[in-house]
Structure formats: C-alpha cells, structure tokens
Short mmCIF file of C-alpha atoms in Angstrom, two decimals:
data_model
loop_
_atom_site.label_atom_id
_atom_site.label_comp_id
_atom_site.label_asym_id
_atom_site.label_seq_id
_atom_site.Cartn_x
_atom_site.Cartn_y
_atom_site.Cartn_z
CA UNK Z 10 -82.94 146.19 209.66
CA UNK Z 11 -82.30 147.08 213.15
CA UNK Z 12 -83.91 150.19 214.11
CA UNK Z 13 -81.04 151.50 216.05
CA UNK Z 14 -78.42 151.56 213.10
CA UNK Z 15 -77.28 154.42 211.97
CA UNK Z 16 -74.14 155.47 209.21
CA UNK Z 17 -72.63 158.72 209.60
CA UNK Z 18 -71.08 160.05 206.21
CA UNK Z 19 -68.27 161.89 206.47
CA UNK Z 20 -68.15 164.52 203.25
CA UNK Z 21 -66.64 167.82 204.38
CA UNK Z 22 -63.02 167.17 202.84
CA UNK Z 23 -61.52 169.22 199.91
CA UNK Z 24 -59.68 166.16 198.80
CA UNK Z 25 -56.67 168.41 197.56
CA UNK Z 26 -54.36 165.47 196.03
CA UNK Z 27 -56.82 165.17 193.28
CA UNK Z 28 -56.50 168.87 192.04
CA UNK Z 29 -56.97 169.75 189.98
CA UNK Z 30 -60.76 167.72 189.40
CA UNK Z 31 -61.20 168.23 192.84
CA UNK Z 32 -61.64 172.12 194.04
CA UNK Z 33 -62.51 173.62 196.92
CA UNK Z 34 -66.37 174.94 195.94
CA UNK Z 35 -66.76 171.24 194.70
CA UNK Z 36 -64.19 168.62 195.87
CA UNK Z 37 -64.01 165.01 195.08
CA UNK Z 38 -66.52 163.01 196.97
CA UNK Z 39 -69.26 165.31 194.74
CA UNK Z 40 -67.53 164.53 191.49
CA UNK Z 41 -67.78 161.20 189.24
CA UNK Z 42 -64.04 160.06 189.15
CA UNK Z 43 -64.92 156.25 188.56
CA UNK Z 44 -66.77 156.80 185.35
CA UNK Z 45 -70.07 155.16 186.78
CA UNK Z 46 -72.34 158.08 186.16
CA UNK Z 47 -72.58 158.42 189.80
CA UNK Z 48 -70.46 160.50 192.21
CA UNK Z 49 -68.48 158.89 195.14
CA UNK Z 50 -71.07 160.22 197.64
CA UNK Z 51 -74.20 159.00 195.82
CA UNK Z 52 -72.03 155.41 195.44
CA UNK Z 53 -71.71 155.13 199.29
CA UNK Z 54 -74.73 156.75 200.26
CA UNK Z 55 -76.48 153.84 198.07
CA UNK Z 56 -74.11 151.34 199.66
CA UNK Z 57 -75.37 152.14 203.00
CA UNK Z 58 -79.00 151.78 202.48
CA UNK Z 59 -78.26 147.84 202.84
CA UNK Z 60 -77.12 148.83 206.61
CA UNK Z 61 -80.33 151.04 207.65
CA UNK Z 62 -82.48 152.97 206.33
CA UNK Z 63 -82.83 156.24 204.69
CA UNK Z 64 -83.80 158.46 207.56
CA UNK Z 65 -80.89 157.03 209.54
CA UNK Z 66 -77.74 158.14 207.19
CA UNK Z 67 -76.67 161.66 208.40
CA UNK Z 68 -74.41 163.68 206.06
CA UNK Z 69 -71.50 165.22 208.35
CA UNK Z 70 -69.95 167.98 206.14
CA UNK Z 71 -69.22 171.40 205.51
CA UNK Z 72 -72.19 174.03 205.43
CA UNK Z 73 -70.71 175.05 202.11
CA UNK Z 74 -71.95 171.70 200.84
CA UNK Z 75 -74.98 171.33 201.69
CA UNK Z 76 -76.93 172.25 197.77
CA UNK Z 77 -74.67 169.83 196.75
CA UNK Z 78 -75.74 167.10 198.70
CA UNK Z 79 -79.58 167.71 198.65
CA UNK Z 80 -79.14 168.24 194.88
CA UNK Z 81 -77.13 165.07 194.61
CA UNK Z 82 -79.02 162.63 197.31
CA UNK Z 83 -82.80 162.88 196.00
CA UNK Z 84 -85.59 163.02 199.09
CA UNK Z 85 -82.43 163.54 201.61
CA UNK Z 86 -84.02 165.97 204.75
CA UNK Z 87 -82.25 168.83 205.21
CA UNK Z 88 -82.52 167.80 209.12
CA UNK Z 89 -79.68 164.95 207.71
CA UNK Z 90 -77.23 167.00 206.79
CA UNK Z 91 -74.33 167.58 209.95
CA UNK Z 92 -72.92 170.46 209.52
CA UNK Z 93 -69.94 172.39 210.79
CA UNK Z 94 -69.32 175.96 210.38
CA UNK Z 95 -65.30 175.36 210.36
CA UNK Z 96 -62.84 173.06 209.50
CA UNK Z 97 -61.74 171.70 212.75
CA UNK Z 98 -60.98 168.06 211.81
CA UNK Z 99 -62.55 164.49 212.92
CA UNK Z 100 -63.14 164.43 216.53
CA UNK Z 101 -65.50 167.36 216.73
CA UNK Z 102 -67.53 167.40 213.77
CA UNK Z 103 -68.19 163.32 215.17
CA UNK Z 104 -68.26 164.34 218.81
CA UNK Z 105 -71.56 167.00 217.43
CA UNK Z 106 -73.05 164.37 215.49
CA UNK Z 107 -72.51 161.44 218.53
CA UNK Z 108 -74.58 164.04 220.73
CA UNK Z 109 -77.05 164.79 218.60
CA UNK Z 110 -78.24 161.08 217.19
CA UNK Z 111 -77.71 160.19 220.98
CA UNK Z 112 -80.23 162.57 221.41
CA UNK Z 113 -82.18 161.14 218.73
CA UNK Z 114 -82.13 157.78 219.68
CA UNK Z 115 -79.92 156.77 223.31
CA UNK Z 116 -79.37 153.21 221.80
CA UNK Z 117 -78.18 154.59 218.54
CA UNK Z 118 -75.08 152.13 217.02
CA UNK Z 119 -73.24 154.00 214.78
CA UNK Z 120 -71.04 153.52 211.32
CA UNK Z 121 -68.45 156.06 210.31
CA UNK Z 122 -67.15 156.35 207.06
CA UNK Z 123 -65.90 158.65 204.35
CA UNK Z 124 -67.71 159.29 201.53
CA UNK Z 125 -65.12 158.84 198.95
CA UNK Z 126 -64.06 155.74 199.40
CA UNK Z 127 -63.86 152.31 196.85
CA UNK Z 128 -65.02 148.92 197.93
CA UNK Z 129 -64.78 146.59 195.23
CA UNK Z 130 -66.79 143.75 197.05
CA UNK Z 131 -69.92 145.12 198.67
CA UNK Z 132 -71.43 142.12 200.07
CA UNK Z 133 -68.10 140.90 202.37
CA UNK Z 134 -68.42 145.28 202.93
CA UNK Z 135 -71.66 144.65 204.31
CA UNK Z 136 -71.58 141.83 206.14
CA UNK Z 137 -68.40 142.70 208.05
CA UNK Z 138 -70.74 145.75 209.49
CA UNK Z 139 -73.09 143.79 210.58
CA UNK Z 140 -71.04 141.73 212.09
CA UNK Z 141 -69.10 144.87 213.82
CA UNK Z 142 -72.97 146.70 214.75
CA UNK Z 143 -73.78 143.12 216.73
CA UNK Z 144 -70.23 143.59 218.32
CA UNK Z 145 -70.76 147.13 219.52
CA UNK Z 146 -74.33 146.71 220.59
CA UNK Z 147 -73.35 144.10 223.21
CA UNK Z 148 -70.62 145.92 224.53
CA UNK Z 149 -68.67 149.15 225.13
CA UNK Z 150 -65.99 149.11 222.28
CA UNK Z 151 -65.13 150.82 220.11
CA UNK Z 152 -64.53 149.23 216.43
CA UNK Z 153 -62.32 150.12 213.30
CA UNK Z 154 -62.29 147.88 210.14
CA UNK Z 155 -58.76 147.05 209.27
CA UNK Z 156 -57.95 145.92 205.85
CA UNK Z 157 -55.91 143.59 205.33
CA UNK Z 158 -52.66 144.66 203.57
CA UNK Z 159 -51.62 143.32 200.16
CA UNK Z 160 -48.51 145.36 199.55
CA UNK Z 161 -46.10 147.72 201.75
CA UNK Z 162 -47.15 150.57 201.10
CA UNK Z 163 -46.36 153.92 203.03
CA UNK Z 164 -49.37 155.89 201.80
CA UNK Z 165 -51.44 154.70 204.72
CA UNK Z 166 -51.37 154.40 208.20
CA UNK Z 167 -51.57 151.21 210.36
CA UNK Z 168 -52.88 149.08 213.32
CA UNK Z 169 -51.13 146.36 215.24
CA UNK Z 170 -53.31 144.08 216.63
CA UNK Z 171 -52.81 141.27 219.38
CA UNK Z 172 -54.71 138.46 221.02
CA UNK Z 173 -58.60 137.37 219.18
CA UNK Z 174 -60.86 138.13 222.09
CA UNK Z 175 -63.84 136.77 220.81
CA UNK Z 176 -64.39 134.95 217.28
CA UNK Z 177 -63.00 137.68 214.67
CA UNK Z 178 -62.59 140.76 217.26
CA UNK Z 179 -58.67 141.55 217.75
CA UNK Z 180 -57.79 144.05 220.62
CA UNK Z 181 -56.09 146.70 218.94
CA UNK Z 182 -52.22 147.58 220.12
CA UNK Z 183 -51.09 150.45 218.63
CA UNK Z 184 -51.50 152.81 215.80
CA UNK Z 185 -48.83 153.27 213.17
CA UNK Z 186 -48.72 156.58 211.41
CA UNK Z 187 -47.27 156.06 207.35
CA UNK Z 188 -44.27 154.29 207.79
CA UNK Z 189 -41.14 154.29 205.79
CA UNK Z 190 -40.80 151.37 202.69
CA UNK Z 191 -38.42 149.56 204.98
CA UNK Z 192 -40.96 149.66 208.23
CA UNK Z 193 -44.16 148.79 205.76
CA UNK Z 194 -42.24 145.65 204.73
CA UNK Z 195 -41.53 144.58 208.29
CA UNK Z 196 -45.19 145.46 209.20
CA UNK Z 197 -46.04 143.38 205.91
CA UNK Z 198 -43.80 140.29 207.35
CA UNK Z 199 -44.82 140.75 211.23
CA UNK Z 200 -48.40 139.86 209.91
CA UNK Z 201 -50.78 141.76 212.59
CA UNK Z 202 -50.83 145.00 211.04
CA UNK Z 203 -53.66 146.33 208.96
CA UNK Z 204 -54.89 149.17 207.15
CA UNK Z 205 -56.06 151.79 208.63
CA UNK Z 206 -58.80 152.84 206.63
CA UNK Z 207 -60.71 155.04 208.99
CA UNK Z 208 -63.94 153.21 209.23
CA UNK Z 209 -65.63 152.96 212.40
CA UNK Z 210 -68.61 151.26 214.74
CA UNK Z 211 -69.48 152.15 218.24
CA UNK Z 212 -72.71 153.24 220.23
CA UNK Z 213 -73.36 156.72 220.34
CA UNK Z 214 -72.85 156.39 224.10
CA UNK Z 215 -69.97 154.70 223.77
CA UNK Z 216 -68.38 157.40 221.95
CA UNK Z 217 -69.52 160.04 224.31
CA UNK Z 218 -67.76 158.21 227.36
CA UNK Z 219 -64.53 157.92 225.10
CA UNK Z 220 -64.89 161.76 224.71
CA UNK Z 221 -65.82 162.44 228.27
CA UNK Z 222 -62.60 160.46 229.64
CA UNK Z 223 -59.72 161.82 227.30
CA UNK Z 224 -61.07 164.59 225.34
CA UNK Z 225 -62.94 166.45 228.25
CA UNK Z 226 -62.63 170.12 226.28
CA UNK Z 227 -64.62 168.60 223.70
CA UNK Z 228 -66.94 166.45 225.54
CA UNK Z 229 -68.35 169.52 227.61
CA UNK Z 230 -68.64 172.09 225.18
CA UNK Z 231 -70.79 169.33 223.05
CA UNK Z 232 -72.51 168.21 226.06
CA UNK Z 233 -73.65 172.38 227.07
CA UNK Z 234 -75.51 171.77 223.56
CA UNK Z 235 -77.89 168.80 224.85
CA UNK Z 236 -81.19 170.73 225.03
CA UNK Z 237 -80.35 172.01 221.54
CA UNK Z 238 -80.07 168.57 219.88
CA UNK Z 239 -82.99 168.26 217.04
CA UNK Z 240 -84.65 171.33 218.06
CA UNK Z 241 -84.62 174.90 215.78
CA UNK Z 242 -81.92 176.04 218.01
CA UNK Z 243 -79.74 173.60 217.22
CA UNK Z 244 -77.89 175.16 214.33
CA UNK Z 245 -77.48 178.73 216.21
CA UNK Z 246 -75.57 176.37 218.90
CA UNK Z 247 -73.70 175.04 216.55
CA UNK Z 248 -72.67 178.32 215.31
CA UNK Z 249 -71.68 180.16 218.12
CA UNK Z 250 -69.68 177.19 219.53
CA UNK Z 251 -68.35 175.01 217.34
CA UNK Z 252 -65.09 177.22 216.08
CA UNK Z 253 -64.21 176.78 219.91
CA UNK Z 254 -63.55 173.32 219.35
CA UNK Z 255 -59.82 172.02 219.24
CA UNK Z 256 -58.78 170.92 215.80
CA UNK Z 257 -57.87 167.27 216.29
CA UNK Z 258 -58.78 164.06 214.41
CA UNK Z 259 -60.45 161.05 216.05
CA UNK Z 260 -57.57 159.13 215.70
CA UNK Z 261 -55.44 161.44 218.74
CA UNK Z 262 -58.21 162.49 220.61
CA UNK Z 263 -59.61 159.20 221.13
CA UNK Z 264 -58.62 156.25 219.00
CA UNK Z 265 -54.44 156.06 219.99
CA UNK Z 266 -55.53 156.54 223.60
CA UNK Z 267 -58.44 154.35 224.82
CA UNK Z 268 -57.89 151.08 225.83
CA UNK Z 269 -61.32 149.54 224.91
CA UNK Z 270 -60.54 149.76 220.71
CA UNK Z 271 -61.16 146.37 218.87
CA UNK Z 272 -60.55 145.86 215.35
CA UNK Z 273 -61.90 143.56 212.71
CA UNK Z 274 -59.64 142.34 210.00
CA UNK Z 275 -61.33 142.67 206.14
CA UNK Z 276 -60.23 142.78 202.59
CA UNK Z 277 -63.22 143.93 200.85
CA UNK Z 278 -61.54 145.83 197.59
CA UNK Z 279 -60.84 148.66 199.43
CA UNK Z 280 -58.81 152.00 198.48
CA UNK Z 281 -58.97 155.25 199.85
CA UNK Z 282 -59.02 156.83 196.67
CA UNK Z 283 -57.00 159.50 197.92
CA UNK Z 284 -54.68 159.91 195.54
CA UNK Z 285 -54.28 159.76 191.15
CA UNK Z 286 -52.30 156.72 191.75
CA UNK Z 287 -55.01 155.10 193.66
CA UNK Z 288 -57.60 155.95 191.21
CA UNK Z 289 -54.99 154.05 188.35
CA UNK Z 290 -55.02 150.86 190.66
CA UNK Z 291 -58.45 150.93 191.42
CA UNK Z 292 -59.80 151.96 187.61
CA UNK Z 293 -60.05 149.93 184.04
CA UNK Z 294 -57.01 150.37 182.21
CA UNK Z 295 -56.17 150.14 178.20
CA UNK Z 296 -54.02 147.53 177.07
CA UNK Z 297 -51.25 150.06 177.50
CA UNK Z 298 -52.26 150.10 181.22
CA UNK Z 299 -53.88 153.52 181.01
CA UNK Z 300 -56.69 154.87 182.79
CA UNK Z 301 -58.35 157.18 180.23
CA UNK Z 302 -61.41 159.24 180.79
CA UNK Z 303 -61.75 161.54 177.30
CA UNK Z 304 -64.16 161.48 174.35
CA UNK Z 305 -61.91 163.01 172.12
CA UNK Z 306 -57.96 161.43 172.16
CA UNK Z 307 -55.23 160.61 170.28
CA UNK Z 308 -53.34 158.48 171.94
CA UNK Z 309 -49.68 157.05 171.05
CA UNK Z 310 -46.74 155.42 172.41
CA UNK Z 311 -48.32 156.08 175.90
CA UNK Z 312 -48.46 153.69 178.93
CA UNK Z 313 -49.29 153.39 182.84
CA UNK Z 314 -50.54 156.96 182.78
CA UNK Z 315 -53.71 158.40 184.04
CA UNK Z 316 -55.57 161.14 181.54
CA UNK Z 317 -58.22 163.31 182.38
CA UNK Z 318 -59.34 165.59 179.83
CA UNK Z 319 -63.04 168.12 179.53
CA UNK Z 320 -65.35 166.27 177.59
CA UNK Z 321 -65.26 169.23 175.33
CA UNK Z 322 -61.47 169.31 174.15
CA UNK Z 323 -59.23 167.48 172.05
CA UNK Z 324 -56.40 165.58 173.25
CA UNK Z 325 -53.56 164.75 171.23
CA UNK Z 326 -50.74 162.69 173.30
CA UNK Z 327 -47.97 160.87 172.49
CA UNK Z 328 -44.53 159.67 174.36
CA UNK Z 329 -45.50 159.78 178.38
CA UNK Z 330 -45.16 156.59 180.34
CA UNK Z 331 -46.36 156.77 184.05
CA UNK Z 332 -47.85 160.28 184.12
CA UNK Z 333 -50.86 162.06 185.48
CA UNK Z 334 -52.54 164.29 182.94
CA UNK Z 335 -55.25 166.16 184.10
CA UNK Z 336 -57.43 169.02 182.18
CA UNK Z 337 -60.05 170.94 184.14
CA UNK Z 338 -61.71 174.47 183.76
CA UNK Z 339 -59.08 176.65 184.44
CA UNK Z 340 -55.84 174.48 185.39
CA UNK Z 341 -54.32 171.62 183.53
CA UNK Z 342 -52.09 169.22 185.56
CA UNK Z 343 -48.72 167.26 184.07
CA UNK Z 344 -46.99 165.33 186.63
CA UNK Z 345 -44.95 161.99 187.01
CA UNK Z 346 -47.37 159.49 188.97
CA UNK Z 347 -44.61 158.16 191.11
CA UNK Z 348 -44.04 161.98 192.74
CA UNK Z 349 -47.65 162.69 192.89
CA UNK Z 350 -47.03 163.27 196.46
CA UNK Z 351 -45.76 166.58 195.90
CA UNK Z 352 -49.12 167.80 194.30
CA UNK Z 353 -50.33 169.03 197.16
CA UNK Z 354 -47.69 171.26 198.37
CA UNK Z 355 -47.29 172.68 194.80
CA UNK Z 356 -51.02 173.58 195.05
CA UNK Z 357 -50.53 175.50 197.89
CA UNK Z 358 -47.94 177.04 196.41
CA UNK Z 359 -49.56 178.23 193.18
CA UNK Z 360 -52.21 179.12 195.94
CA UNK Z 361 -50.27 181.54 197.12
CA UNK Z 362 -48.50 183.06 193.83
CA UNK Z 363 -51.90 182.84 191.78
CA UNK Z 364 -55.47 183.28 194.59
CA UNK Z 365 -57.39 180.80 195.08
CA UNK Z 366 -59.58 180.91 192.26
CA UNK Z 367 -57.11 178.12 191.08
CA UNK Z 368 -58.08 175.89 193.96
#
C-alpha cells in the first residue's frame, strides 16, 4: 500500500428520505438497511482497508456521532474521527480535514466518499481508485468517479465529459444538476454524461490550491488553523471557528468552477442508497418482487413493495402493490414508492406540527 493514501469518510448526514429508520440521533449510514449484519459505515469502512491502511481512514462527521462510530469501528482512534461542530455542508467540513492530513502528511492523496453508499462489485471499486490515486499523485487534478448511467433517471445529478486526455482520464465539461425525464433521456442518448456519485481523489495540496483560488473565505479561515492541526488545540480551533464557515457543498465552491477536474468513467454496482426506492433496486426481492425485512409477516396479494417492520411485531398485510411500509419505534410510514419524493417535506412538516422527537 502506498504510504501516502488516505480515504476520508464522509458520515455526518441525517439521511432524512429514509425516515423513518433513519433519525436524527442515529441516521442511516449507522443502521443495517442491507440485512448483512453490518451497518453501511462498517461495510465501507471495511471496503477501504484494501486502499490503505487503518490509521489512514479519517471519519468526517458530526460530533454528535462520534460513540457511534468508535462503538461501531473497533480499535478506531479517537484522533480519526473529523469532526464539525455544525452542519455547514461539503466544502468546509473537507476543506478542515484537507488542512489537517496536509498537515499530517504534505504528500497525502486523498479518497472522498460517503459512507452510505452500495457497490455491488468491489474489486472493479477498487481498482478504479487505484487507478485514480496514481492519476492524482502525478499531477494537480482533481478526480470524481462517474458512473456510468444505465437508465434516465432524474434522481441524480450529472457530468458531461469531453476529450480522453490520457488513457481513461476525461476532462470534465460541466455539471448537470437532476434533470427533468425528458433531459435524462437526451443525456442518456448524447452518451458523455455520467453519474455523479460524489466520489472523489486529489492531493491534499491540490485541494487546498482549489480552495485558495475560488473559495478564498474558506481557504483562510482553515489556513489561520495550521499550527493547530494534530495538536490538543486543534478541536478548541475548530470550535470557535468553524460555524464561521459558509454553508456550501464541494460541488459550487470548487468542483463546477475549476478548470483542472478530470473524471473517470465506472460502473461498479453503484447506488446512492438515498432513497426506499433505491434500497428496492439494490436489495433481494420475493418472487412477488418485494423487499421484506420482518420475522414475523403475513403476507398476501402484495407486490413491488418495500416492508420494514420491528423485529418484535407482527405484520399482517395484504392488497398493496408498489408501497413503502415502514415500522420503527415511534412512527410507522405508508407511502406509494413512486412519490417517495415527497417524504421528506412531509417530515418536516410533521416536524413542525409534532417536535422533533419524531425525527
């Protein structure tokens, strides 16, 4: 392994379109929602330890999390865990943890990835990182894994890509945000679009210049922090500062404005997981095309539905076709899959009519 590897972990979402399995005090990255007996974080933390070793995957996430994660990732230091006192989206919670494995190592080459994520064939997974980590550490780009698209859908944004610069490497375009069905199936028929699925590789220097050039607000209040980096005072830094941080993903601040942004084309099983539709692709189905995860169920004259229901509690169902049915704790969940997309803005909702011990 090459001693300047590193994966970054990002874990510090509340993964709302799953409610109601996923909850704020324990959201879906921590949970087991493929039925493996592991949770999606343990899955990709594992996954990873092909890449580099285990002193050089850093959990980024919320400081709310962090019992979680040392319960859940055995022999994990503390000194691992990333963590940001507020919610202020992608591009500073990297931009902190780009300055401090700089810091660390100067040659650092990093991986970013969520934690909740499904990759059906690890070893292409793998070896397309490699391939991207050789990329970056010869030269000052920055990477994303694009996934080749099987279908038009709108749930996910895009990259256009033109000319092959070097053997696999594709200079990136433009980014597409989720398009309408009509502009996925043009996308789907131009053929250079991809996937965006939010997996990247770059030097931690790299990075830093990126931030320095078109994020400069960020860039200096991370860079005021450098004698802080990996010391004790590092976390009292962090949080006295970091709420003055803009909220902004990676994708404005940097990604859909610097002009040195390659992309690799994969299809490596991938979904984002992000929704209970995704979970129905991705999961083993009945031979009514159900995804069923229940110990006690009576099941009839149901098909292409998704059912979740507490180990503890009996189910008796008959008569839905293409539903989500979801019992947990305190909130049970009925819903049509193919308007799933409202879940989340009903959540709020009922957030707002019941407190957020529903949430």
């Amino acid at each position: 392994m090459d001693k300047n590897n590193y994966v970054l972990i990002m874990a510090g979402g509340v993964g709302s379109r799953f409610w109601p399995k996923s909850r704020n005090h324990f959201p879906k990255q921590f949970l087991d929602i493929l039925g493996t007996g592991k949770s999606l974080l343990q899955i990709t933390y594992n996954r990873f330890l092909k890449i580099c070793p285990a002193d050089h995957i850093f959990i980024v996430t919320n400081s709310q999390y962090n019992d979680i994660i040392l319960d859940q990732l055995k022999g994990i230091s503390p000194d691992q865990l990333i963590c940001e006192p507020s919610r202020n989206n992608t591009a500073p919670c990297i931009a902190y943890a780009s300055f401090k494995l700089a810091a660390l190592n100067p040659d650092a080459n990093l991986i970013v990835a969520p934690s909740d994520h499904f990759i059906l064939f690890e070893d292409i997974f793998i070896e397309r990182l490699l391939f991207a980590l050789a990329y970056t550490n010869k030269h000052e780009a920055l990477v994303t894994l694009g996934i080749s698209p099987v279908r038009p859908d709108t749930g996910y944004g895009y990259i256009q890509y033109g000319k092959e610069t070097e053997e696999g490497i594709y200079k990136v375009e433009q980014f597409r945000e989720k398009p309408s069905l009509q502009k996925a199936q043009e996308y789907l028929s131009d053929g250079n679009y991809l996937w965006n699925a939010g997996i990247f590789i770059w030097k931690a220097s790299a990075i830093i210049s990126a931030l320095k050039k078109y994020t400069p607000d960020i860039y200096r209040l991370f860079e005021s922090g450098r004698e802080y980096y990996n010391t004790p005072e590092e976390q009292a830094f962090i949080d006295e500062n970091y709420s003055r941080s803009p909220n902004i993903s990676i994708d404005y601040a940097i990604m859909e404005q610097a002009d040195n942004i390659y992309t690799i084309p994969a299809n490596f099983g991938w979904s984002d997981l992000g929704t209970w539709a995704s979970l129905h692709e991705t999961a083993d189905k009945d031979s009514e095309n159900n995804v069923v995860a229940a110990r006690q169920i009576n099941l009839k004259d149901t098909q292409n539905s998704i059912i979740h229901i507490n180990t503890n509690k009996l189910a008796v169902i008959r008569g839905l076709d293409n539903f989500i049915v979801v019992d947990d704790g305190n909130a049970l969940l009925i819903y049509p899959k193919d308007q799933e997309q409202e879940i989340k803005e009903v959540v709020k909702q009922m957030s707002e009519s019941y407190g957020d011990r529903f949430i």
